[in-house]
Amino acid sequence: FSTFIVGGGNQFAHAAARAVAESPGKNYNPLFIYGGVGLGKTHLINAIGHEAVVKQGCKSVFYLSSESFTNELISHLRRDRMDEFKRKYRQADVLILDDVQFLSRRERTQEEFFHTFNALYTFNRQIVLASDRHPQELVTLEERLRSRFEGGLVVDIPMLEYETRVAILEMWAQERGSKVPHSVIEMVAERARNNIRELEGVFNQVLAKAH
């Protein structure tokens, strides 16, 4: 959380993530964060997992993408070890699943995640989800999953406003020990508007050319 720049647009998502990290399973369960590419979703959900381990002492915290969840499920099915898979995830203290939209059209994965979700929710274990769309827009997911996603707190991270982009650039310059004129930071912030990855790419290009 210490390296996440809070602005007007992402303030609510940041506050919700902090609340979940401070009391896993008690505040906002599940927490569903959505937004476009490169706006800080993965940063926030990783911060929740880190805080749960370091400050809350949670012993069993899992962070993985829906792709990894599917691949692990297939591996356990192939080796006839589904009991092991179920034990692992249904007894987690915190389960964080990124890129939930990629569960679409994977019937067996959705089935298993549905039961995992129910088991964790029943015992007040924290579930954190991230996607590029609101649950209502994930039309290829089963209705029962979408309704559970909406049953907690759904927050979005919109496009970063100019002031937040400037603050991020200033933090990067400080971290790298680069004395970047404020006029240059303002120019980069004005031109790279889409997401943090684009912002970082332009910033790196400017630094490289300066050097």
JSON list of C-alpha atoms in Angstrom, two decimals:
[
{"chain": "A", "resi": 1, "resn": "PHE", "atom": "CA", "xyz": [0.00, 0.00, 0.00]},
{"chain": "A", "resi": 2, "resn": "SER", "atom": "CA", "xyz": [2.90, 2.37, 0.65]},
{"chain": "A", "resi": 3, "resn": "THR", "atom": "CA", "xyz": [3.69, 2.61, -3.08]},
{"chain": "A", "resi": 4, "resn": "PHE", "atom": "CA", "xyz": [0.09, 3.07, -4.24]},
{"chain": "A", "resi": 5, "resn": "ILE", "atom": "CA", "xyz": [-0.68, 6.68, -5.15]},
{"chain": "A", "resi": 6, "resn": "VAL", "atom": "CA", "xyz": [-4.18, 7.62, -4.02]},
{"chain": "A", "resi": 7, "resn": "GLY", "atom": "CA", "xyz": [-6.15, 10.10, -6.13]},
{"chain": "A", "resi": 8, "resn": "GLY", "atom": "CA", "xyz": [-9.75, 11.17, -6.44]},
{"chain": "A", "resi": 9, "resn": "GLY", "atom": "CA", "xyz": [-10.70, 8.35, -8.79]},
{"chain": "A", "resi": 10, "resn": "ASN", "atom": "CA", "xyz": [-9.12, 5.40, -6.96]},
{"chain": "A", "resi": 11, "resn": "GLN", "atom": "CA", "xyz": [-9.63, 6.61, -3.38]},
{"chain": "A", "resi": 12, "resn": "PHE", "atom": "CA", "xyz": [-12.68, 4.43, -2.72]},
{"chain": "A", "resi": 13, "resn": "ALA", "atom": "CA", "xyz": [-11.06, 1.27, -4.12]},
{"chain": "A", "resi": 14, "resn": "HIS", "atom": "CA", "xyz": [-7.95, 1.94, -2.02]},
{"chain": "A", "resi": 15, "resn": "ALA", "atom": "CA", "xyz": [-9.99, 2.48, 1.16]},
{"chain": "A", "resi": 16, "resn": "ALA", "atom": "CA", "xyz": [-11.97, -0.71, 0.56]},
{"chain": "A", "resi": 17, "resn": "ALA", "atom": "CA", "xyz": [-8.78, -2.71, -0.02]},
{"chain": "A", "resi": 18, "resn": "ARG", "atom": "CA", "xyz": [-7.24, -1.34, 3.18]},
{"chain": "A", "resi": 19, "resn": "ALA", "atom": "CA", "xyz": [-10.37, -2.24, 5.16]},
{"chain": "A", "resi": 20, "resn": "VAL", "atom": "CA", "xyz": [-10.28, -5.81, 3.82]},
{"chain": "A", "resi": 21, "resn": "ALA", "atom": "CA", "xyz": [-6.56, -6.16, 4.52]},
{"chain": "A", "resi": 22, "resn": "GLU", "atom": "CA", "xyz": [-7.01, -5.00, 8.12]},
{"chain": "A", "resi": 23, "resn": "SER", "atom": "CA", "xyz": [-9.85, -7.44, 8.88]},
{"chain": "A", "resi": 24, "resn": "PRO", "atom": "CA", "xyz": [-9.93, -10.31, 6.37]},
{"chain": "A", "resi": 25, "resn": "GLY", "atom": "CA", "xyz": [-13.33, -11.98, 6.19]},
{"chain": "A", "resi": 26, "resn": "LYS", "atom": "CA", "xyz": [-15.08, -9.28, 8.22]},
{"chain": "A", "resi": 27, "resn": "ASN", "atom": "CA", "xyz": [-15.31, -6.29, 5.88]},
{"chain": "A", "resi": 28, "resn": "TYR", "atom": "CA", "xyz": [-16.68, -6.50, 2.35]},
{"chain": "A", "resi": 29, "resn": "ASN", "atom": "CA", "xyz": [-16.69, -10.17, 1.45]},
{"chain": "A", "resi": 30, "resn": "PRO", "atom": "CA", "xyz": [-16.21, -10.68, -1.40]},
{"chain": "A", "resi": 31, "resn": "LEU", "atom": "CA", "xyz": [-14.39, -7.55, -2.56]},
{"chain": "A", "resi": 32, "resn": "PHE", "atom": "CA", "xyz": [-14.67, -7.18, -6.34]},
{"chain": "A", "resi": 33, "resn": "ILE", "atom": "CA", "xyz": [-12.42, -4.59, -8.00]},
{"chain": "A", "resi": 34, "resn": "TYR", "atom": "CA", "xyz": [-12.81, -3.83, -11.70]},
{"chain": "A", "resi": 35, "resn": "GLY", "atom": "CA", "xyz": [-11.35, -1.41, -14.21]},
{"chain": "A", "resi": 36, "resn": "GLY", "atom": "CA", "xyz": [-9.34, -1.12, -17.40]},
{"chain": "A", "resi": 37, "resn": "VAL", "atom": "CA", "xyz": [-5.85, -2.43, -18.02]},
{"chain": "A", "resi": 38, "resn": "GLY", "atom": "CA", "xyz": [-2.98, -0.85, -16.09]},
{"chain": "A", "resi": 39, "resn": "LEU", "atom": "CA", "xyz": [-4.98, 1.17, -13.57]},
{"chain": "A", "resi": 40, "resn": "GLY", "atom": "CA", "xyz": [-3.75, -0.50, -10.38]},
{"chain": "A", "resi": 41, "resn": "LYS", "atom": "CA", "xyz": [-6.11, -3.43, -9.73]},
{"chain": "A", "resi": 42, "resn": "THR", "atom": "CA", "xyz": [-3.35, -6.02, -9.45]},
{"chain": "A", "resi": 43, "resn": "HIS", "atom": "CA", "xyz": [-1.30, -3.66, -7.29]},
{"chain": "A", "resi": 44, "resn": "LEU", "atom": "CA", "xyz": [-4.17, -3.33, -4.81]},
{"chain": "A", "resi": 45, "resn": "ILE", "atom": "CA", "xyz": [-5.07, -7.01, -4.58]},
{"chain": "A", "resi": 46, "resn": "ASN", "atom": "CA", "xyz": [-1.42, -7.96, -4.11]},
{"chain": "A", "resi": 47, "resn": "ALA", "atom": "CA", "xyz": [-1.21, -5.37, -1.34]},
{"chain": "A", "resi": 48, "resn": "ILE", "atom": "CA", "xyz": [-4.17, -7.05, 0.37]},
{"chain": "A", "resi": 49, "resn": "GLY", "atom": "CA", "xyz": [-2.40, -10.41, 0.27]},
{"chain": "A", "resi": 50, "resn": "HIS", "atom": "CA", "xyz": [0.88, -8.94, 1.52]},
{"chain": "A", "resi": 51, "resn": "GLU", "atom": "CA", "xyz": [-0.82, -7.18, 4.41]},
{"chain": "A", "resi": 52, "resn": "ALA", "atom": "CA", "xyz": [-2.80, -10.31, 5.32]},
{"chain": "A", "resi": 53, "resn": "VAL", "atom": "CA", "xyz": [0.43, -12.28, 5.66]},
{"chain": "A", "resi": 54, "resn": "VAL", "atom": "CA", "xyz": [2.74, -9.68, 7.20]},
{"chain": "A", "resi": 55, "resn": "LYS", "atom": "CA", "xyz": [0.41, -7.76, 9.52]},
{"chain": "A", "resi": 56, "resn": "GLN", "atom": "CA", "xyz": [-2.56, -10.07, 10.12]},
{"chain": "A", "resi": 57, "resn": "GLY", "atom": "CA", "xyz": [-0.55, -13.27, 10.38]},
{"chain": "A", "resi": 58, "resn": "CYS", "atom": "CA", "xyz": [-2.74, -15.24, 7.96]},
{"chain": "A", "resi": 59, "resn": "LYS", "atom": "CA", "xyz": [-1.13, -18.61, 7.28]},
{"chain": "A", "resi": 60, "resn": "SER", "atom": "CA", "xyz": [-2.89, -19.55, 4.05]},
{"chain": "A", "resi": 61, "resn": "VAL", "atom": "CA", "xyz": [-3.08, -16.74, 1.49]},
{"chain": "A", "resi": 62, "resn": "PHE", "atom": "CA", "xyz": [-3.38, -17.50, -2.21]},
{"chain": "A", "resi": 63, "resn": "TYR", "atom": "CA", "xyz": [-3.01, -15.06, -5.08]},
{"chain": "A", "resi": 64, "resn": "LEU", "atom": "CA", "xyz": [-3.44, -16.42, -8.59]},
{"chain": "A", "resi": 65, "resn": "SER", "atom": "CA", "xyz": [-4.98, -15.63, -11.94]},
{"chain": "A", "resi": 66, "resn": "SER", "atom": "CA", "xyz": [-8.06, -17.45, -13.18]},
{"chain": "A", "resi": 67, "resn": "GLU", "atom": "CA", "xyz": [-5.79, -19.00, -15.84]},
{"chain": "A", "resi": 68, "resn": "SER", "atom": "CA", "xyz": [-3.56, -20.49, -13.12]},
{"chain": "A", "resi": 69, "resn": "PHE", "atom": "CA", "xyz": [-6.61, -21.71, -11.21]},
{"chain": "A", "resi": 70, "resn": "THR", "atom": "CA", "xyz": [-7.85, -23.50, -14.34]},
{"chain": "A", "resi": 71, "resn": "ASN", "atom": "CA", "xyz": [-4.44, -25.01, -15.12]},
{"chain": "A", "resi": 72, "resn": "GLU", "atom": "CA", "xyz": [-4.05, -26.30, -11.57]},
{"chain": "A", "resi": 73, "resn": "LEU", "atom": "CA", "xyz": [-7.54, -27.77, -11.67]},
{"chain": "A", "resi": 74, "resn": "ILE", "atom": "CA", "xyz": [-6.75, -29.61, -14.93]},
{"chain": "A", "resi": 75, "resn": "SER", "atom": "CA", "xyz": [-3.50, -30.93, -13.46]},
{"chain": "A", "resi": 76, "resn": "HIS", "atom": "CA", "xyz": [-5.28, -32.34, -10.40]},
{"chain": "A", "resi": 77, "resn": "LEU", "atom": "CA", "xyz": [-8.04, -33.84, -12.56]},
{"chain": "A", "resi": 78, "resn": "ARG", "atom": "CA", "xyz": [-5.47, -35.57, -14.74]},
{"chain": "A", "resi": 79, "resn": "ARG", "atom": "CA", "xyz": [-3.72, -37.08, -11.71]},
{"chain": "A", "resi": 80, "resn": "ASP", "atom": "CA", "xyz": [-7.01, -37.91, -9.97]},
{"chain": "A", "resi": 81, "resn": "ARG", "atom": "CA", "xyz": [-6.16, -35.66, -7.00]},
{"chain": "A", "resi": 82, "resn": "MET", "atom": "CA", "xyz": [-9.20, -33.43, -6.77]},
{"chain": "A", "resi": 83, "resn": "ASP", "atom": "CA", "xyz": [-9.49, -33.96, -3.02]},
{"chain": "A", "resi": 84, "resn": "GLU", "atom": "CA", "xyz": [-6.07, -32.36, -2.63]},
{"chain": "A", "resi": 85, "resn": "PHE", "atom": "CA", "xyz": [-7.11, -29.40, -4.79]},
{"chain": "A", "resi": 86, "resn": "LYS", "atom": "CA", "xyz": [-10.32, -28.87, -2.82]},
{"chain": "A", "resi": 87, "resn": "ARG", "atom": "CA", "xyz": [-8.50, -29.04, 0.53]},
{"chain": "A", "resi": 88, "resn": "LYS", "atom": "CA", "xyz": [-5.95, -26.51, -0.58]},
{"chain": "A", "resi": 89, "resn": "TYR", "atom": "CA", "xyz": [-8.31, -23.75, -1.67]},
{"chain": "A", "resi": 90, "resn": "ARG", "atom": "CA", "xyz": [-11.38, -24.37, 0.47]},
{"chain": "A", "resi": 91, "resn": "GLN", "atom": "CA", "xyz": [-9.33, -23.97, 3.65]},
{"chain": "A", "resi": 92, "resn": "ALA", "atom": "CA", "xyz": [-7.60, -20.74, 2.63]},
{"chain": "A", "resi": 93, "resn": "ASP", "atom": "CA", "xyz": [-7.64, -17.71, 4.92]},
{"chain": "A", "resi": 94, "resn": "VAL", "atom": "CA", "xyz": [-7.59, -15.38, 1.92]},
{"chain": "A", "resi": 95, "resn": "LEU", "atom": "CA", "xyz": [-8.17, -16.28, -1.72]},
{"chain": "A", "resi": 96, "resn": "ILE", "atom": "CA", "xyz": [-7.35, -13.62, -4.33]},
{"chain": "A", "resi": 97, "resn": "LEU", "atom": "CA", "xyz": [-8.30, -14.33, -7.94]},
{"chain": "A", "resi": 98, "resn": "ASP", "atom": "CA", "xyz": [-7.19, -11.98, -10.70]},
{"chain": "A", "resi": 99, "resn": "ASP", "atom": "CA", "xyz": [-8.60, -11.70, -14.24]},
{"chain": "A", "resi": 100, "resn": "VAL", "atom": "CA", "xyz": [-11.93, -13.26, -13.28]},
{"chain": "A", "resi": 101, "resn": "GLN", "atom": "CA", "xyz": [-13.26, -12.53, -16.78]},
{"chain": "A", "resi": 102, "resn": "PHE", "atom": "CA", "xyz": [-11.19, -15.44, -18.12]},
{"chain": "A", "resi": 103, "resn": "LEU", "atom": "CA", "xyz": [-13.36, -17.94, -16.24]},
{"chain": "A", "resi": 104, "resn": "SER", "atom": "CA", "xyz": [-15.86, -17.46, -19.05]},
{"chain": "A", "resi": 105, "resn": "ARG", "atom": "CA", "xyz": [-16.92, -20.63, -20.87]},
{"chain": "A", "resi": 106, "resn": "ARG", "atom": "CA", "xyz": [-14.87, -22.88, -18.59]},
{"chain": "A", "resi": 107, "resn": "GLU", "atom": "CA", "xyz": [-17.71, -24.88, -17.13]},
{"chain": "A", "resi": 108, "resn": "ARG", "atom": "CA", "xyz": [-15.74, -27.21, -14.86]},
{"chain": "A", "resi": 109, "resn": "THR", "atom": "CA", "xyz": [-13.59, -24.35, -13.53]},
{"chain": "A", "resi": 110, "resn": "GLN", "atom": "CA", "xyz": [-16.69, -22.28, -12.79]},
{"chain": "A", "resi": 111, "resn": "GLU", "atom": "CA", "xyz": [-18.28, -25.24, -11.04]},
{"chain": "A", "resi": 112, "resn": "GLU", "atom": "CA", "xyz": [-15.26, -25.79, -8.81]},
{"chain": "A", "resi": 113, "resn": "PHE", "atom": "CA", "xyz": [-14.82, -22.10, -8.08]},
{"chain": "A", "resi": 114, "resn": "PHE", "atom": "CA", "xyz": [-18.50, -21.82, -7.16]},
{"chain": "A", "resi": 115, "resn": "HIS", "atom": "CA", "xyz": [-18.10, -24.52, -4.49]},
{"chain": "A", "resi": 116, "resn": "THR", "atom": "CA", "xyz": [-14.79, -23.05, -3.32]},
{"chain": "A", "resi": 117, "resn": "PHE", "atom": "CA", "xyz": [-16.42, -19.63, -3.02]},
{"chain": "A", "resi": 118, "resn": "ASN", "atom": "CA", "xyz": [-19.31, -21.05, -0.97]},
{"chain": "A", "resi": 119, "resn": "ALA", "atom": "CA", "xyz": [-17.00, -22.96, 1.36]},
{"chain": "A", "resi": 120, "resn": "LEU", "atom": "CA", "xyz": [-14.84, -19.90, 2.06]},
{"chain": "A", "resi": 121, "resn": "TYR", "atom": "CA", "xyz": [-17.79, -17.56, 2.46]},
{"chain": "A", "resi": 122, "resn": "THR", "atom": "CA", "xyz": [-19.50, -19.90, 4.91]},
{"chain": "A", "resi": 123, "resn": "PHE", "atom": "CA", "xyz": [-16.49, -19.82, 7.23]},
{"chain": "A", "resi": 124, "resn": "ASN", "atom": "CA", "xyz": [-15.87, -16.05, 6.85]},
{"chain": "A", "resi": 125, "resn": "ARG", "atom": "CA", "xyz": [-12.69, -16.47, 4.84]},
{"chain": "A", "resi": 126, "resn": "GLN", "atom": "CA", "xyz": [-11.82, -13.48, 2.66]},
{"chain": "A", "resi": 127, "resn": "ILE", "atom": "CA", "xyz": [-12.39, -13.59, -1.10]},
{"chain": "A", "resi": 128, "resn": "VAL", "atom": "CA", "xyz": [-10.92, -10.87, -3.36]},
{"chain": "A", "resi": 129, "resn": "LEU", "atom": "CA", "xyz": [-11.65, -10.72, -7.08]},
{"chain": "A", "resi": 130, "resn": "ALA", "atom": "CA", "xyz": [-10.40, -8.50, -9.90]},
{"chain": "A", "resi": 131, "resn": "SER", "atom": "CA", "xyz": [-11.72, -8.11, -13.42]},
{"chain": "A", "resi": 132, "resn": "ASP", "atom": "CA", "xyz": [-11.72, -5.72, -16.35]},
{"chain": "A", "resi": 133, "resn": "ARG", "atom": "CA", "xyz": [-15.54, -5.47, -16.17]},
{"chain": "A", "resi": 134, "resn": "HIS", "atom": "CA", "xyz": [-18.39, -5.15, -13.70]},
{"chain": "A", "resi": 135, "resn": "PRO", "atom": "CA", "xyz": [-19.90, -8.53, -12.71]},
{"chain": "A", "resi": 136, "resn": "GLN", "atom": "CA", "xyz": [-23.09, -7.69, -14.61]},
{"chain": "A", "resi": 137, "resn": "GLU", "atom": "CA", "xyz": [-21.07, -7.41, -17.82]},
{"chain": "A", "resi": 138, "resn": "LEU", "atom": "CA", "xyz": [-19.54, -10.89, -17.45]},
{"chain": "A", "resi": 139, "resn": "VAL", "atom": "CA", "xyz": [-22.44, -12.37, -19.39]},
{"chain": "A", "resi": 140, "resn": "THR", "atom": "CA", "xyz": [-20.64, -15.64, -20.23]},
{"chain": "A", "resi": 141, "resn": "LEU", "atom": "CA", "xyz": [-20.25, -16.48, -16.54]},
{"chain": "A", "resi": 142, "resn": "GLU", "atom": "CA", "xyz": [-22.89, -18.52, -14.78]},
{"chain": "A", "resi": 143, "resn": "GLU", "atom": "CA", "xyz": [-25.60, -16.40, -13.18]},
{"chain": "A", "resi": 144, "resn": "ARG", "atom": "CA", "xyz": [-25.03, -17.97, -9.76]},
{"chain": "A", "resi": 145, "resn": "LEU", "atom": "CA", "xyz": [-21.39, -16.82, -9.82]},
{"chain": "A", "resi": 146, "resn": "ARG", "atom": "CA", "xyz": [-22.24, -13.30, -10.95]},
{"chain": "A", "resi": 147, "resn": "SER", "atom": "CA", "xyz": [-24.85, -12.94, -8.22]},
{"chain": "A", "resi": 148, "resn": "ARG", "atom": "CA", "xyz": [-22.29, -13.97, -5.57]},
{"chain": "A", "resi": 149, "resn": "PHE", "atom": "CA", "xyz": [-19.74, -11.52, -6.93]},
{"chain": "A", "resi": 150, "resn": "GLU", "atom": "CA", "xyz": [-22.30, -8.74, -6.59]},
{"chain": "A", "resi": 151, "resn": "GLY", "atom": "CA", "xyz": [-23.20, -9.81, -3.06]},
{"chain": "A", "resi": 152, "resn": "GLY", "atom": "CA", "xyz": [-20.16, -8.14, -1.53]},
{"chain": "A", "resi": 153, "resn": "LEU", "atom": "CA", "xyz": [-18.63, -4.77, -2.39]},
{"chain": "A", "resi": 154, "resn": "VAL", "atom": "CA", "xyz": [-18.06, -3.93, -6.07]},
{"chain": "A", "resi": 155, "resn": "VAL", "atom": "CA", "xyz": [-15.72, -0.99, -6.71]},
{"chain": "A", "resi": 156, "resn": "ASP", "atom": "CA", "xyz": [-14.19, 0.38, -9.88]},
{"chain": "A", "resi": 157, "resn": "ILE", "atom": "CA", "xyz": [-10.90, 2.08, -10.64]},
{"chain": "A", "resi": 158, "resn": "PRO", "atom": "CA", "xyz": [-11.51, 4.71, -13.34]},
{"chain": "A", "resi": 159, "resn": "MET", "atom": "CA", "xyz": [-8.96, 6.42, -15.57]},
{"chain": "A", "resi": 160, "resn": "LEU", "atom": "CA", "xyz": [-6.34, 8.28, -13.54]},
{"chain": "A", "resi": 161, "resn": "GLU", "atom": "CA", "xyz": [-6.79, 12.03, -13.43]},
{"chain": "A", "resi": 162, "resn": "TYR", "atom": "CA", "xyz": [-3.95, 14.41, -14.30]},
{"chain": "A", "resi": 163, "resn": "GLU", "atom": "CA", "xyz": [-2.95, 15.19, -10.69]},
{"chain": "A", "resi": 164, "resn": "THR", "atom": "CA", "xyz": [-2.61, 11.50, -9.83]},
{"chain": "A", "resi": 165, "resn": "ARG", "atom": "CA", "xyz": [-0.45, 10.89, -12.90]},
{"chain": "A", "resi": 166, "resn": "VAL", "atom": "CA", "xyz": [1.84, 13.74, -11.82]},
{"chain": "A", "resi": 167, "resn": "ALA", "atom": "CA", "xyz": [2.12, 12.30, -8.30]},
{"chain": "A", "resi": 168, "resn": "ILE", "atom": "CA", "xyz": [3.00, 8.85, -9.68]},
{"chain": "A", "resi": 169, "resn": "LEU", "atom": "CA", "xyz": [5.69, 10.29, -11.92]},
{"chain": "A", "resi": 170, "resn": "GLU", "atom": "CA", "xyz": [7.19, 12.27, -9.05]},
{"chain": "A", "resi": 171, "resn": "MET", "atom": "CA", "xyz": [7.33, 9.10, -6.93]},
{"chain": "A", "resi": 172, "resn": "TRP", "atom": "CA", "xyz": [9.07, 7.17, -9.73]},
{"chain": "A", "resi": 173, "resn": "ALA", "atom": "CA", "xyz": [11.61, 9.94, -10.24]},
{"chain": "A", "resi": 174, "resn": "GLN", "atom": "CA", "xyz": [12.39, 9.97, -6.53]},
{"chain": "A", "resi": 175, "resn": "GLU", "atom": "CA", "xyz": [12.69, 6.18, -6.33]},
{"chain": "A", "resi": 176, "resn": "ARG", "atom": "CA", "xyz": [15.14, 6.15, -9.25]},
{"chain": "A", "resi": 177, "resn": "GLY", "atom": "CA", "xyz": [17.16, 9.09, -7.97]},
{"chain": "A", "resi": 178, "resn": "SER", "atom": "CA", "xyz": [16.48, 11.05, -11.16]},
{"chain": "A", "resi": 179, "resn": "LYS", "atom": "CA", "xyz": [16.22, 14.83, -11.03]},
{"chain": "A", "resi": 180, "resn": "VAL", "atom": "CA", "xyz": [13.44, 15.33, -13.55]},
{"chain": "A", "resi": 181, "resn": "PRO", "atom": "CA", "xyz": [12.29, 18.94, -14.07]},
{"chain": "A", "resi": 182, "resn": "HIS", "atom": "CA", "xyz": [8.68, 19.47, -13.05]},
{"chain": "A", "resi": 183, "resn": "SER", "atom": "CA", "xyz": [7.88, 20.81, -16.51]},
{"chain": "A", "resi": 184, "resn": "VAL", "atom": "CA", "xyz": [8.94, 17.45, -18.00]},
{"chain": "A", "resi": 185, "resn": "ILE", "atom": "CA", "xyz": [6.81, 15.53, -15.50]},
{"chain": "A", "resi": 186, "resn": "GLU", "atom": "CA", "xyz": [3.83, 17.71, -16.39]},
{"chain": "A", "resi": 187, "resn": "MET", "atom": "CA", "xyz": [4.42, 17.12, -20.11]},
{"chain": "A", "resi": 188, "resn": "VAL", "atom": "CA", "xyz": [4.55, 13.32, -19.66]},
{"chain": "A", "resi": 189, "resn": "ALA", "atom": "CA", "xyz": [1.45, 13.35, -17.44]},
{"chain": "A", "resi": 190, "resn": "GLU", "atom": "CA", "xyz": [-0.43, 15.40, -20.04]},
{"chain": "A", "resi": 191, "resn": "ARG", "atom": "CA", "xyz": [0.44, 13.14, -22.96]},
{"chain": "A", "resi": 192, "resn": "ALA", "atom": "CA", "xyz": [0.22, 9.65, -21.39]},
{"chain": "A", "resi": 193, "resn": "ARG", "atom": "CA", "xyz": [-3.40, 9.50, -20.28]},
{"chain": "A", "resi": 194, "resn": "ASN", "atom": "CA", "xyz": [-4.60, 5.93, -20.80]},
{"chain": "A", "resi": 195, "resn": "ASN", "atom": "CA", "xyz": [-3.11, 3.88, -17.96]},
{"chain": "A", "resi": 196, "resn": "ILE", "atom": "CA", "xyz": [-0.12, 3.44, -15.65]},
{"chain": "A", "resi": 197, "resn": "ARG", "atom": "CA", "xyz": [1.74, 1.13, -18.06]},
{"chain": "A", "resi": 198, "resn": "GLU", "atom": "CA", "xyz": [1.62, 3.71, -20.83]},
{"chain": "A", "resi": 199, "resn": "LEU", "atom": "CA", "xyz": [2.68, 6.38, -18.33]},
{"chain": "A", "resi": 200, "resn": "GLU", "atom": "CA", "xyz": [5.66, 4.30, -17.21]},
{"chain": "A", "resi": 201, "resn": "GLY", "atom": "CA", "xyz": [6.63, 3.50, -20.79]},
{"chain": "A", "resi": 202, "resn": "VAL", "atom": "CA", "xyz": [6.72, 7.17, -21.80]},
{"chain": "A", "resi": 203, "resn": "PHE", "atom": "CA", "xyz": [8.57, 8.08, -18.60]},
{"chain": "A", "resi": 204, "resn": "ASN", "atom": "CA", "xyz": [11.21, 5.39, -19.22]},
{"chain": "A", "resi": 205, "resn": "GLN", "atom": "CA", "xyz": [11.65, 6.61, -22.79]},
{"chain": "A", "resi": 206, "resn": "VAL", "atom": "CA", "xyz": [12.20, 10.17, -21.63]},
{"chain": "A", "resi": 207, "resn": "LEU", "atom": "CA", "xyz": [14.76, 9.06, -19.01]},
{"chain": "A", "resi": 208, "resn": "ALA", "atom": "CA", "xyz": [16.60, 6.85, -21.50]},
{"chain": "A", "resi": 209, "resn": "LYS", "atom": "CA", "xyz": [16.90, 9.65, -24.05]},
{"chain": "A", "resi": 210, "resn": "ALA", "atom": "CA", "xyz": [18.00, 12.11, -21.36]},
{"chain": "A", "resi": 211, "resn": "HIS", "atom": "CA", "xyz": [20.75, 9.72, -20.24]}
]
